[in-house]
mmCIF file of C-alpha atoms in Angstrom:
data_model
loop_
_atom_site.group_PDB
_atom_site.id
_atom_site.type_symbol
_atom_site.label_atom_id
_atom_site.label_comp_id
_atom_site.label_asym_id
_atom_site.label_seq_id
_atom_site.Cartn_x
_atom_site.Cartn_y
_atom_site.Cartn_z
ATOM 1 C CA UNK J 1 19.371 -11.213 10.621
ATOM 2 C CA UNK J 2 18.247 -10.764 6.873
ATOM 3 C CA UNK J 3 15.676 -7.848 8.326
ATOM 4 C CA UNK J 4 16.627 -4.790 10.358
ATOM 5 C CA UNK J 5 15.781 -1.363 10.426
ATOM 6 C CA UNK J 6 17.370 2.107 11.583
ATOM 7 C CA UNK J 7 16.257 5.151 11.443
ATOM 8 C CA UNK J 8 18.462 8.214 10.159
ATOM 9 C CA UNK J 9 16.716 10.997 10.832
ATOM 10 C CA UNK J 10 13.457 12.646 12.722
ATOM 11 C CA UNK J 11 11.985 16.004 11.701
ATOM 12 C CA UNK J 12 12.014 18.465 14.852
ATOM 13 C CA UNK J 13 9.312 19.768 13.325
ATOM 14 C CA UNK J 14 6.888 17.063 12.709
ATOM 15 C CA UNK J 15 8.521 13.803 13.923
ATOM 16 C CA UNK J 16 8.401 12.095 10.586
ATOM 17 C CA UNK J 17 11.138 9.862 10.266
ATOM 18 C CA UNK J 18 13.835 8.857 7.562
ATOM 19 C CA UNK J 19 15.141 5.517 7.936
ATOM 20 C CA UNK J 20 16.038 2.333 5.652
ATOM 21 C CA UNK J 21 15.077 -1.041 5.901
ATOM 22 C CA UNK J 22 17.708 -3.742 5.532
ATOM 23 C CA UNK J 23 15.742 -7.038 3.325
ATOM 24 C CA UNK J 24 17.123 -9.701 1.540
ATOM 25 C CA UNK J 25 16.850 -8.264 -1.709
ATOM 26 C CA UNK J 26 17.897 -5.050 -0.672
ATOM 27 C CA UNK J 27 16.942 -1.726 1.424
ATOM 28 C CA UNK J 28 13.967 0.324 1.179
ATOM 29 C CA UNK J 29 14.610 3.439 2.320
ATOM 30 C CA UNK J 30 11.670 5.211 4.072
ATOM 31 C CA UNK J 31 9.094 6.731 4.219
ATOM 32 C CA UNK J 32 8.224 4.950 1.216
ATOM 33 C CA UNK J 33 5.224 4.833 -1.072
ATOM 34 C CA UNK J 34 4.750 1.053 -2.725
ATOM 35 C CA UNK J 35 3.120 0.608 -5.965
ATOM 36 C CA UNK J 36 0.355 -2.475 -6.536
ATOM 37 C CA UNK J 37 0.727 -5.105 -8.409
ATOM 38 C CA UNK J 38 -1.972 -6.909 -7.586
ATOM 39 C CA UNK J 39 -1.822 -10.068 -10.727
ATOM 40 C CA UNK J 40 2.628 -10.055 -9.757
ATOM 41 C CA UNK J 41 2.177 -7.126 -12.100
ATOM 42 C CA UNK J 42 1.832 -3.315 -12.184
ATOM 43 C CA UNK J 43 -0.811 -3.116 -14.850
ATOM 44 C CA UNK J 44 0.629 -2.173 -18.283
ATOM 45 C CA UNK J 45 4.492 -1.361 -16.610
ATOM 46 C CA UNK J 46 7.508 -3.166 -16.889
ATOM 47 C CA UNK J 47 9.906 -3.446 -14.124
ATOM 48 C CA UNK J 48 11.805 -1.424 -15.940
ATOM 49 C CA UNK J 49 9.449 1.388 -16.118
ATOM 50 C CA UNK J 50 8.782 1.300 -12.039
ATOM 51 C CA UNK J 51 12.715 1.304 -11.394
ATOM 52 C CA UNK J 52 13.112 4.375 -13.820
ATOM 53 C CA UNK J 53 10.284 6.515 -11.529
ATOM 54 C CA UNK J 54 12.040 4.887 -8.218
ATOM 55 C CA UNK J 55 9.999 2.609 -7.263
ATOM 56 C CA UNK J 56 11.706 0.800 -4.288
ATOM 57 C CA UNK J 57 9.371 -2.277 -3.473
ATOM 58 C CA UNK J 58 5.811 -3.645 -5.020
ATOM 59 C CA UNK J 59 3.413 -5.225 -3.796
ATOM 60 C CA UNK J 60 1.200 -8.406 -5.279
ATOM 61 C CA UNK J 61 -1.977 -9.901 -3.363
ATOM 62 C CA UNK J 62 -2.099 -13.325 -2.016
ATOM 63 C CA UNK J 63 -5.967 -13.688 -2.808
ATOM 64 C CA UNK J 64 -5.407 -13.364 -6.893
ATOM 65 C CA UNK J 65 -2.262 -15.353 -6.770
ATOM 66 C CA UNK J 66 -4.079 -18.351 -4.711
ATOM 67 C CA UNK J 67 -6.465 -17.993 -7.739
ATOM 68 C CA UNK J 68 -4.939 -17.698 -10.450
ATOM 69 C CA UNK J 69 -2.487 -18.875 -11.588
ATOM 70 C CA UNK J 70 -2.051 -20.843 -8.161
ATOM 71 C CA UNK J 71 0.949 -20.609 -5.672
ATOM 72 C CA UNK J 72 2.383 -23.970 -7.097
ATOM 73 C CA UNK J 73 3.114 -22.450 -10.007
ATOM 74 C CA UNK J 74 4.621 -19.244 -8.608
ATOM 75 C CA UNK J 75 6.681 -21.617 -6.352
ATOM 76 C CA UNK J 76 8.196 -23.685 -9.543
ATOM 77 C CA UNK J 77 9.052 -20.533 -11.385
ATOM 78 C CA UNK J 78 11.474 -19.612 -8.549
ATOM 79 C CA UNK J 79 9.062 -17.818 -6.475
ATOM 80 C CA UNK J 80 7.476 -14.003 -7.124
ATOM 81 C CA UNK J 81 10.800 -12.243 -8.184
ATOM 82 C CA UNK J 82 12.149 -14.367 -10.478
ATOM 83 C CA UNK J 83 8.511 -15.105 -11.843
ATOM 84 C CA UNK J 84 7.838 -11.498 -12.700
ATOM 85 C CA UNK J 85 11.245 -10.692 -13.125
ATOM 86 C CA UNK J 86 11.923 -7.827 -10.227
ATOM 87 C CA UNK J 87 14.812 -7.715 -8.146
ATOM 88 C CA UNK J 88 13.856 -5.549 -5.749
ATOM 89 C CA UNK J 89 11.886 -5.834 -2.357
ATOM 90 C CA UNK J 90 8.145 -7.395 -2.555
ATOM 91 C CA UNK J 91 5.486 -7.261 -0.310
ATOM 92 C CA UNK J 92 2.140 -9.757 -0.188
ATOM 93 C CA UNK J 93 -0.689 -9.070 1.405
ATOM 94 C CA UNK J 94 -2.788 -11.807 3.353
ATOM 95 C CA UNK J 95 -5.709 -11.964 1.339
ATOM 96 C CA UNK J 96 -7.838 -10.742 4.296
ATOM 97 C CA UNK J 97 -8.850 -7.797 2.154
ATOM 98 C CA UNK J 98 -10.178 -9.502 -0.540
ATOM 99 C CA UNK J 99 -12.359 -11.944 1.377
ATOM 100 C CA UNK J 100 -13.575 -8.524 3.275
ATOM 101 C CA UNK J 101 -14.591 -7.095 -0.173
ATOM 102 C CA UNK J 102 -16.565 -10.323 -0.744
ATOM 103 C CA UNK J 103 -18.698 -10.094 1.839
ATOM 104 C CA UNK J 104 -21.854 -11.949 -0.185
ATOM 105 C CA UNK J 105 -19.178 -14.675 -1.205
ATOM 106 C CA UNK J 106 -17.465 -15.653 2.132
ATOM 107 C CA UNK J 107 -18.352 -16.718 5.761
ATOM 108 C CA UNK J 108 -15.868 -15.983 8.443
ATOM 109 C CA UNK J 109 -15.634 -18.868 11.462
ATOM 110 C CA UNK J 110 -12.878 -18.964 14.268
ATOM 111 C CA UNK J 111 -11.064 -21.657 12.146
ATOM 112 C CA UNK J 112 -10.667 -19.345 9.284
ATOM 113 C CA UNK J 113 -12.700 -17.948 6.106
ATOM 114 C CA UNK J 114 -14.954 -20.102 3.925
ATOM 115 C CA UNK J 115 -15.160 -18.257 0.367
ATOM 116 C CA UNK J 116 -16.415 -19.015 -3.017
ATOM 117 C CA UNK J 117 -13.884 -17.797 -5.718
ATOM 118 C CA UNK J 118 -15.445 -14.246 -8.215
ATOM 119 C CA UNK J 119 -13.294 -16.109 -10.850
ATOM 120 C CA UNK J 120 -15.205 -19.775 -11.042
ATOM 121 C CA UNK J 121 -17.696 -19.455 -7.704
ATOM 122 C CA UNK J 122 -15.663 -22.813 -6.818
ATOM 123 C CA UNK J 123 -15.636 -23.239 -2.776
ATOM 124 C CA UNK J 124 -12.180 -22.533 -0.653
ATOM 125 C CA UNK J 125 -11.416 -22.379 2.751
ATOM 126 C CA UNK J 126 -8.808 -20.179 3.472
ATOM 127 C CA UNK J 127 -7.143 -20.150 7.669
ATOM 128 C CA UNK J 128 -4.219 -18.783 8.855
ATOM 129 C CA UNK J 129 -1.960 -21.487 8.407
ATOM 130 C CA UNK J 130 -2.850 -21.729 4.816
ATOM 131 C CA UNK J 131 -2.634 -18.193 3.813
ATOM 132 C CA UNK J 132 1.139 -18.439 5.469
ATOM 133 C CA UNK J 133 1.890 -21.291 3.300
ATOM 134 C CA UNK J 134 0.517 -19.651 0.405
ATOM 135 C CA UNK J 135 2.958 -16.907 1.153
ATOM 136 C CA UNK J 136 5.530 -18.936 1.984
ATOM 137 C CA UNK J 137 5.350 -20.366 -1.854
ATOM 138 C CA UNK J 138 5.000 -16.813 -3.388
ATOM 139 C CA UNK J 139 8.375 -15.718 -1.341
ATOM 140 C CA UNK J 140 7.797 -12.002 -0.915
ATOM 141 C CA UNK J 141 9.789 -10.422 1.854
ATOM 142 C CA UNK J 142 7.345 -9.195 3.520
ATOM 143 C CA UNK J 143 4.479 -11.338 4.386
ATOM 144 C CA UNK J 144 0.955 -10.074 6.312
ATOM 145 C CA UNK J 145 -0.880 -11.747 8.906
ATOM 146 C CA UNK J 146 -4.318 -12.974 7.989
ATOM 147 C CA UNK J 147 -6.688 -10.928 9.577
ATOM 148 C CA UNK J 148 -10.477 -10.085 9.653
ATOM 149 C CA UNK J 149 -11.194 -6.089 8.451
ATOM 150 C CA UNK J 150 -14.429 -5.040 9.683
ATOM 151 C CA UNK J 151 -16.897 -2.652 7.786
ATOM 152 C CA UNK J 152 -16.953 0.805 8.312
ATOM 153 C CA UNK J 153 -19.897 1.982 10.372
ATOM 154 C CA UNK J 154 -19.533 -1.913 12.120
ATOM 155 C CA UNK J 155 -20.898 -1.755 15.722
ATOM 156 C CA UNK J 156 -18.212 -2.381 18.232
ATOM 157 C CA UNK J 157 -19.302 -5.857 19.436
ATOM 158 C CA UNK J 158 -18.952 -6.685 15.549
ATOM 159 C CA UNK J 159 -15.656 -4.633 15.383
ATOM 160 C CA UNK J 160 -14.696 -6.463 19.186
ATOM 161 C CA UNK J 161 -15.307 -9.974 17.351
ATOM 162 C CA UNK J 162 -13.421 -9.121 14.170
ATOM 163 C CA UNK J 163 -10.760 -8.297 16.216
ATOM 164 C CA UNK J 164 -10.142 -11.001 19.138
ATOM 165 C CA UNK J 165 -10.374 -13.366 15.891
ATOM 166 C CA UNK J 166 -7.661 -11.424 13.667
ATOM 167 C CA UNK J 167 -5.597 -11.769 17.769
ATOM 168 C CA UNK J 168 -5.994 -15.469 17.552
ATOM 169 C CA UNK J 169 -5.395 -15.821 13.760
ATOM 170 C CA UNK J 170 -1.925 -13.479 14.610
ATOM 171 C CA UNK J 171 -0.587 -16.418 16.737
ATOM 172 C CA UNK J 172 -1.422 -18.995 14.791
ATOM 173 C CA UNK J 173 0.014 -17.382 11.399
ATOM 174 C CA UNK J 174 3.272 -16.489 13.930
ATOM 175 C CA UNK J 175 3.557 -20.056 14.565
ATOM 176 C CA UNK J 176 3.490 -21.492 11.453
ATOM 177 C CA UNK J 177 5.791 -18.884 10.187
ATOM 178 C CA UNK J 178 9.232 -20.407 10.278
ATOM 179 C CA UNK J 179 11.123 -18.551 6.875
ATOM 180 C CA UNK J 180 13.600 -16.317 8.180
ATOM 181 C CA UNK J 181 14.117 -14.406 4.628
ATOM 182 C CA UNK J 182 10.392 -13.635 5.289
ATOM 183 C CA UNK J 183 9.252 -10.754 7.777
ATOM 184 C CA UNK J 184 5.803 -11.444 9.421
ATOM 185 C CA UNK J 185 4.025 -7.856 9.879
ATOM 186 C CA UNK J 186 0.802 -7.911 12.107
ATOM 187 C CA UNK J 187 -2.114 -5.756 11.253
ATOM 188 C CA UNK J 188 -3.841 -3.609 13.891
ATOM 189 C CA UNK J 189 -7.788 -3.539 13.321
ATOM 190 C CA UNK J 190 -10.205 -2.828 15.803
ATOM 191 C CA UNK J 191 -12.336 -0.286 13.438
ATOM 192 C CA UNK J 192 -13.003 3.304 14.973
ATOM 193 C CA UNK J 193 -13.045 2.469 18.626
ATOM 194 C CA UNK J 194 -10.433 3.515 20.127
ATOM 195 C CA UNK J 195 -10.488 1.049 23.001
ATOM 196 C CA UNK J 196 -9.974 -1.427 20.089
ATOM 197 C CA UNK J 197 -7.540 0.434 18.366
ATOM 198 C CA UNK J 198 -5.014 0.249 21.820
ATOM 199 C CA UNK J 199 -5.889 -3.188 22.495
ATOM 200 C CA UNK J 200 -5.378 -4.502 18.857
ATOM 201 C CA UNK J 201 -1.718 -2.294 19.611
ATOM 202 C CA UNK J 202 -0.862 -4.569 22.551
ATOM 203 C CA UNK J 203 -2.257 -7.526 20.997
ATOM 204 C CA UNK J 204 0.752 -6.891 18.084
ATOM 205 C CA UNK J 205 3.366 -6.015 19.797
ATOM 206 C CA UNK J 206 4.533 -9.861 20.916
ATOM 207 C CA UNK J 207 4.789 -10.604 17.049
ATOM 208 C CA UNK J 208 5.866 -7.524 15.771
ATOM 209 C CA UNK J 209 9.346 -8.213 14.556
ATOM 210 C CA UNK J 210 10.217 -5.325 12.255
ATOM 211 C CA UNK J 211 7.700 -4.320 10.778
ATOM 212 C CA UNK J 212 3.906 -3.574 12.013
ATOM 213 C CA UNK J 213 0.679 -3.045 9.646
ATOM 214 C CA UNK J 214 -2.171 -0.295 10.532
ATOM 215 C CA UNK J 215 -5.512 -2.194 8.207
ATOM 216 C CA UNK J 216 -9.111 -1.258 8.595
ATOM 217 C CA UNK J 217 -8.392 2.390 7.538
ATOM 218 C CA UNK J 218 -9.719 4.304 4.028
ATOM 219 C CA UNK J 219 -12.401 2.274 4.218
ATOM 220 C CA UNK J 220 -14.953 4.607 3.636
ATOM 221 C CA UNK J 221 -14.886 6.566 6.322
ATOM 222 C CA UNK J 222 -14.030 10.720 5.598
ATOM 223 C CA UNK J 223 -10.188 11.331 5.809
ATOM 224 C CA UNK J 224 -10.340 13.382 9.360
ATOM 225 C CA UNK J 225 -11.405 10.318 11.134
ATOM 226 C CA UNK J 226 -8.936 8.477 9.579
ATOM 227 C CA UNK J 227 -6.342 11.025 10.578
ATOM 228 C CA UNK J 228 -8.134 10.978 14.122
ATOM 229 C CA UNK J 229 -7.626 7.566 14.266
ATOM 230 C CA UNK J 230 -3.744 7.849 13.212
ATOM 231 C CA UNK J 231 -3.001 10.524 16.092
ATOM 232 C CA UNK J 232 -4.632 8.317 18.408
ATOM 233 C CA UNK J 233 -2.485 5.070 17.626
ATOM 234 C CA UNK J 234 0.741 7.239 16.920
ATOM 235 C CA UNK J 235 2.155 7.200 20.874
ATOM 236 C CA UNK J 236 1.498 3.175 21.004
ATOM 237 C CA UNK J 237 3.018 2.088 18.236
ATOM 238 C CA UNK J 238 6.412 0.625 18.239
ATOM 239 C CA UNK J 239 9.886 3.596 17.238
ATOM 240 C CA UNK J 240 12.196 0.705 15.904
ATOM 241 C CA UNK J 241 10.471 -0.587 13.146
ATOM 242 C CA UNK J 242 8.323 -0.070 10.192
ATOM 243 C CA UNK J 243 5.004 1.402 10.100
ATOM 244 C CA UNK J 244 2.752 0.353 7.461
ATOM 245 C CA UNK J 245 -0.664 1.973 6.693
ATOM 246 C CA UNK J 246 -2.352 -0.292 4.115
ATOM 247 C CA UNK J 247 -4.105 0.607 1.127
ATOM 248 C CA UNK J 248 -3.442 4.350 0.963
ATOM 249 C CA UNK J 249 -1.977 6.843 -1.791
ATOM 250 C CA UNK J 250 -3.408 9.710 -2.542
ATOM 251 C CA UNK J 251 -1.134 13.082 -2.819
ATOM 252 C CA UNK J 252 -2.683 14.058 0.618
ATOM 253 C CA UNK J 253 -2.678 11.118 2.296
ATOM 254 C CA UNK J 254 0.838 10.281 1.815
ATOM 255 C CA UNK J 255 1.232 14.133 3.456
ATOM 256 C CA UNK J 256 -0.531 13.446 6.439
ATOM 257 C CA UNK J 257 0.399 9.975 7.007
ATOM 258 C CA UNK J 258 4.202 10.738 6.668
ATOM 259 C CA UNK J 259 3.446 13.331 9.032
ATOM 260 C CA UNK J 260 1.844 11.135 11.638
ATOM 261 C CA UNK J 261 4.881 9.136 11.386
ATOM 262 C CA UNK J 262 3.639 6.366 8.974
ATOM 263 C CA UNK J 263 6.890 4.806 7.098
ATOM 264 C CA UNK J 264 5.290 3.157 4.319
ATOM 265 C CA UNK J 265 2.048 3.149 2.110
ATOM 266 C CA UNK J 266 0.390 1.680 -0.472
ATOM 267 C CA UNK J 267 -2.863 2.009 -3.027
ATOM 268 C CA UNK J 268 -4.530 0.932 -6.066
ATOM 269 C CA UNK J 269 -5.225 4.691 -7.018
ATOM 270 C CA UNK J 270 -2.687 6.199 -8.895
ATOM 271 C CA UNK J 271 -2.922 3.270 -11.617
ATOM 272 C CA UNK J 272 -6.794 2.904 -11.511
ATOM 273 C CA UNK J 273 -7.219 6.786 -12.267
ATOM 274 C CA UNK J 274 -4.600 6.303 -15.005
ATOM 275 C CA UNK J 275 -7.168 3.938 -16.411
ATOM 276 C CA UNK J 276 -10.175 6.366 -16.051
ATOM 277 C CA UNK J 277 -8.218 9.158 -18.037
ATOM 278 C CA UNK J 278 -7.053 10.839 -14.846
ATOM 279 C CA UNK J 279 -3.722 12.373 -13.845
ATOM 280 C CA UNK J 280 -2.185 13.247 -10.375
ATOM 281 C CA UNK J 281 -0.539 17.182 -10.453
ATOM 282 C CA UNK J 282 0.633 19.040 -7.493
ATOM 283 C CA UNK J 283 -2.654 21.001 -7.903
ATOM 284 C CA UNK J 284 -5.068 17.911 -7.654
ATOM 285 C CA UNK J 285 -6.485 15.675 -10.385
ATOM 286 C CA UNK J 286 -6.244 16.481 -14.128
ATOM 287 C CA UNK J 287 -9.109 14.812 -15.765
ATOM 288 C CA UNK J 288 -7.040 14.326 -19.528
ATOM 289 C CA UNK J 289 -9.940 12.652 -20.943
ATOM 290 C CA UNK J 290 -12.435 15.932 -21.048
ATOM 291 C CA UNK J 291 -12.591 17.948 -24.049
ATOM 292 C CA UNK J 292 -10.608 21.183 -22.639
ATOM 293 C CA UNK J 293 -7.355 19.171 -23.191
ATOM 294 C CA UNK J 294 -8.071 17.834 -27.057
ATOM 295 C CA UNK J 295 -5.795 21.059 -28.184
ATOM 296 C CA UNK J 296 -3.736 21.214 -24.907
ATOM 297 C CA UNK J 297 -0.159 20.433 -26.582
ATOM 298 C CA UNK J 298 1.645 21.125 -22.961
ATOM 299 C CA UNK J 299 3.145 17.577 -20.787
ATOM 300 C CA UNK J 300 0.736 16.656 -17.778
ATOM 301 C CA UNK J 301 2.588 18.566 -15.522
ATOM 302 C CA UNK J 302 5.246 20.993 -16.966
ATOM 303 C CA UNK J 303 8.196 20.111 -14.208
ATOM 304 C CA UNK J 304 7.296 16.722 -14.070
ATOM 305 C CA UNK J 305 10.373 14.227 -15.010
ATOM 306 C CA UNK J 306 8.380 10.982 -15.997
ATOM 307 C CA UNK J 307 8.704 9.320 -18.989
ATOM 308 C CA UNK J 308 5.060 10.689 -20.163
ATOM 309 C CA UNK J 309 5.816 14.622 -19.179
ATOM 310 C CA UNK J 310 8.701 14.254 -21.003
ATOM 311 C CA UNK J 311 7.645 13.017 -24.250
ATOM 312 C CA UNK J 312 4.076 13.318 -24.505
ATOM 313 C CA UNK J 313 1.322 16.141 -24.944
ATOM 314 C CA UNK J 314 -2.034 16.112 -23.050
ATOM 315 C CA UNK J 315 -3.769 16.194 -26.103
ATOM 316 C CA UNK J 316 -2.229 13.341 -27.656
ATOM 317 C CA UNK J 317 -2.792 10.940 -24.165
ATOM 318 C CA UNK J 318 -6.529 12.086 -24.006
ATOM 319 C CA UNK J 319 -6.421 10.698 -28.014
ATOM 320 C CA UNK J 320 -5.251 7.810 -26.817
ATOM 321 C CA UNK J 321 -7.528 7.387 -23.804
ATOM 322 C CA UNK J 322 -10.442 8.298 -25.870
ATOM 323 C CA UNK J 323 -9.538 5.608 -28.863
ATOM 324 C CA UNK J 324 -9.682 2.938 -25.944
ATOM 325 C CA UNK J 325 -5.996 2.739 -26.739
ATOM 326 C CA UNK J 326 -3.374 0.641 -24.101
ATOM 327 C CA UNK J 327 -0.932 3.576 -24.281
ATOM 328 C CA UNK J 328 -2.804 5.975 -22.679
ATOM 329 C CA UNK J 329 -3.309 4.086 -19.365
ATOM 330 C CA UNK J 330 0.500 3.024 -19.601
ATOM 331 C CA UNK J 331 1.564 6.979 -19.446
ATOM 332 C CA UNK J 332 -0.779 8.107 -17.191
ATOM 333 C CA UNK J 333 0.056 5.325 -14.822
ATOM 334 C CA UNK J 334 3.953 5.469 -15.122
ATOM 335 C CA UNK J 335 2.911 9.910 -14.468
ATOM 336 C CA UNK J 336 0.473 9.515 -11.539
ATOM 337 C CA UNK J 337 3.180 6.818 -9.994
ATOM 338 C CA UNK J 338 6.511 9.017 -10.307
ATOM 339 C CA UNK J 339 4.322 11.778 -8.812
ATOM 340 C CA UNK J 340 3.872 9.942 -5.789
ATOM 341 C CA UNK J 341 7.601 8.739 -5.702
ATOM 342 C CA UNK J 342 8.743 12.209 -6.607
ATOM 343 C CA UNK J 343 6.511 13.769 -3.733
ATOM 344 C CA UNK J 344 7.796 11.135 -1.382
ATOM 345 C CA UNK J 345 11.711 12.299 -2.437
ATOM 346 C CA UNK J 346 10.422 16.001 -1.428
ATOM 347 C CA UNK J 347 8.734 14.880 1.709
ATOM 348 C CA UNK J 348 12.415 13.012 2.328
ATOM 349 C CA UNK J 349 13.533 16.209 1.696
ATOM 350 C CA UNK J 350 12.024 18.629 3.948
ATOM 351 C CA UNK J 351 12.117 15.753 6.740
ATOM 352 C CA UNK J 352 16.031 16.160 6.528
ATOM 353 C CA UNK J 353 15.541 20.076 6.780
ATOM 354 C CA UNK J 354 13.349 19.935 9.893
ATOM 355 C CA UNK J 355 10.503 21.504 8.136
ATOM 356 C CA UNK J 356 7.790 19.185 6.777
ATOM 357 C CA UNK J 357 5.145 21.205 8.123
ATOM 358 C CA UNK J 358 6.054 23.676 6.304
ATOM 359 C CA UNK J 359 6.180 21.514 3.355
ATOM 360 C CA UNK J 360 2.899 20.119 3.762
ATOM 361 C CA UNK J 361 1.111 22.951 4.244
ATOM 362 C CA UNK J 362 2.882 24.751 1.448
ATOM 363 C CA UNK J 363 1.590 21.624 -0.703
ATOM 364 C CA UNK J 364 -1.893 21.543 0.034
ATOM 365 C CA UNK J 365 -2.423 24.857 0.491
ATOM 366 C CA UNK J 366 -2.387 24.538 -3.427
ATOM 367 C CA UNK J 367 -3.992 21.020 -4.024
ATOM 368 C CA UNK J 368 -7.244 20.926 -4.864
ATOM 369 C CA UNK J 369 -8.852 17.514 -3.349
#
């Protein structure tokens, strides 16, 4: 098999779990937290500057690629690795996301999603089979299911619907799925009903082959129903395989995820913050771009070991961020993502030394949210 996965070690304390994940182009070893490159790039970082922080895998989205510049192309180059040039592990989303976030531009059927592009407002109709092909031709190693992630505050008949459609949609991406250097993750949705939740579980489990997606989550909804949520699914979800809750990242997520036995995550955050003039530190955000830090001749964070901390003053990035200039993004981004990866190394850490309860509470009995 090109995909397998064991686990190494679980935490008496919490039941977090260490383990690596054999892929073709190499293994991730988890828990893990994946940066996003949404255009097959990590905005203003080359792959040389998310290998020196430790990033292990990226991600790029299946939506923006269809668009622009068009899986064909992607395809020709050699697929998404050699395209972008990164060697490592890649993950691609479905594109279900995206059409979610469009909700004035698209209209959802049982055949699949109808959508007019927020590049050109040209018309595409996007079903499961065609979202597998498109990731077929971008050749990540790990592919998503196209699914259907209903709204936050979505009634359960709505959230019911969403969900017996993002079922049927499962089988039919399963079927067409026939690449065995690609791993096919389901997504569990079924919104905040809980009833939907362990169905959606069940629903999964035929298809699951290693590796199973939690969507619908960090949605807008406040971060103790999400963790509600998590402890509910945690005793149905599969032990041999990876866990994947989409589209999260912040310091304290990653924290209570980890500890609810998530194995991998992923957000937009740390980057788009970076762009705002905003800094991750072990005591919550750093705004650089207020005035307090124009004379502030001190790294972001004085133990940090990035590229930024280690070379750079405050003052000089809020200069930067205030001129409009590209550098200041580039070090805040390359900062906020090594202290994710770095915080995932200490998670690692304490997970190996049975206490990352301890750890976590040690952490955010500091971090200001």
């Amino acid at each position: 098999m090109e995909f397998s996965y064991e686990i190494k070690k679980v935490c008496k304390q919490s039941g977090a779990r260490i383990g690596v994940f054999h892929t073709p182009h190499g293994d991730i070893e988890t828990p893990v937290f994946m940066p996003v490159g949404t255009q097959a790039t990590v905005k203003g970082l080359r792959p040389e500057d998310l290998k020196e922080l430790n990033a292990q895998i990226i991600l790029s989205n299946t939506y923006h690629l269809f668009l622009r510049p068009g899986e064909e192309i992607v395809k020709k180059a050699g697929g998404l690795h050699k395209f972008m040039n990164w060697d490592r592990p890649i993950l691609t989303d479905s594109g279900g996301f995206q059409v979610f976030s469009l909700a004035k531009l698209r209209k959802i059927s049982e055949e699949g999603v109808e959508f007019n592009s927020h590049l050109s407002g040209k018309k595409f109709v996007m079903t499961p089979e065609r979202a597998m092909q498109v990731e077929n031709d971008l050749g990540a190693d790990i592919i998503m299911a196209f699914d259907i992630c209903s709204k936050y505050g979505a009634s359960h008949k709505e959230a019911k619907k969403s969900a017996e459609i993002t079922k049927n949609w499962l089988k039919r991406c399963y079927d067409v799925q026939k690449n065995e250097k690609q791993m096919l993750f389901p997504i569990i949705q079924g919104n905040f009903y809980k009833d939907l939740r362990k169905q959606c579980i069940e629903d999964c489990l035929p298809y699951a082959k290693c590796g199973i997606a939690i969507g619908g989550l960090s949605v807008g909804e406040p971060k103790e129903l999400m963790y509600e949520m998590l402890d509910f699914m945690r005793p149905y979800l599969p032990e041999n395989m990876p866990r994947y809750l989409m589209g999260v990242g912040s310091p304290d997520c990653l924290l209570e995820g980890y500890a609810r036995g998530i194995d991998m995550m992923d957000c937009v955050l740390p980057t788009r913050i970076a762009r705002n003039g905003t800094a991750f530190t072990k005591n919550g955000k750093l705004v650089i771009r207020n005035a307090e830090f124009s004379e502030d001749f001190r790294p972001i964070e004085e133990d940090c070991d990035c590229y930024a901390c280690k070379h750079y003053t405050r003052a000089y990035i809020r200069h930067l961020i205030k001129a409009g200039e590209m550098l200041g993004a580039e070090l805040l981004s390359i900062h906020n993502l090594r202290h994710l990866t770095k915080l995932t190394e200490q998670i690692k850490e304490a997970i190996w030394q049975d206490r990352f309860l301890d750890f976590k509470e040690e952490y955010l009995k500091n971090y200001k949210i």
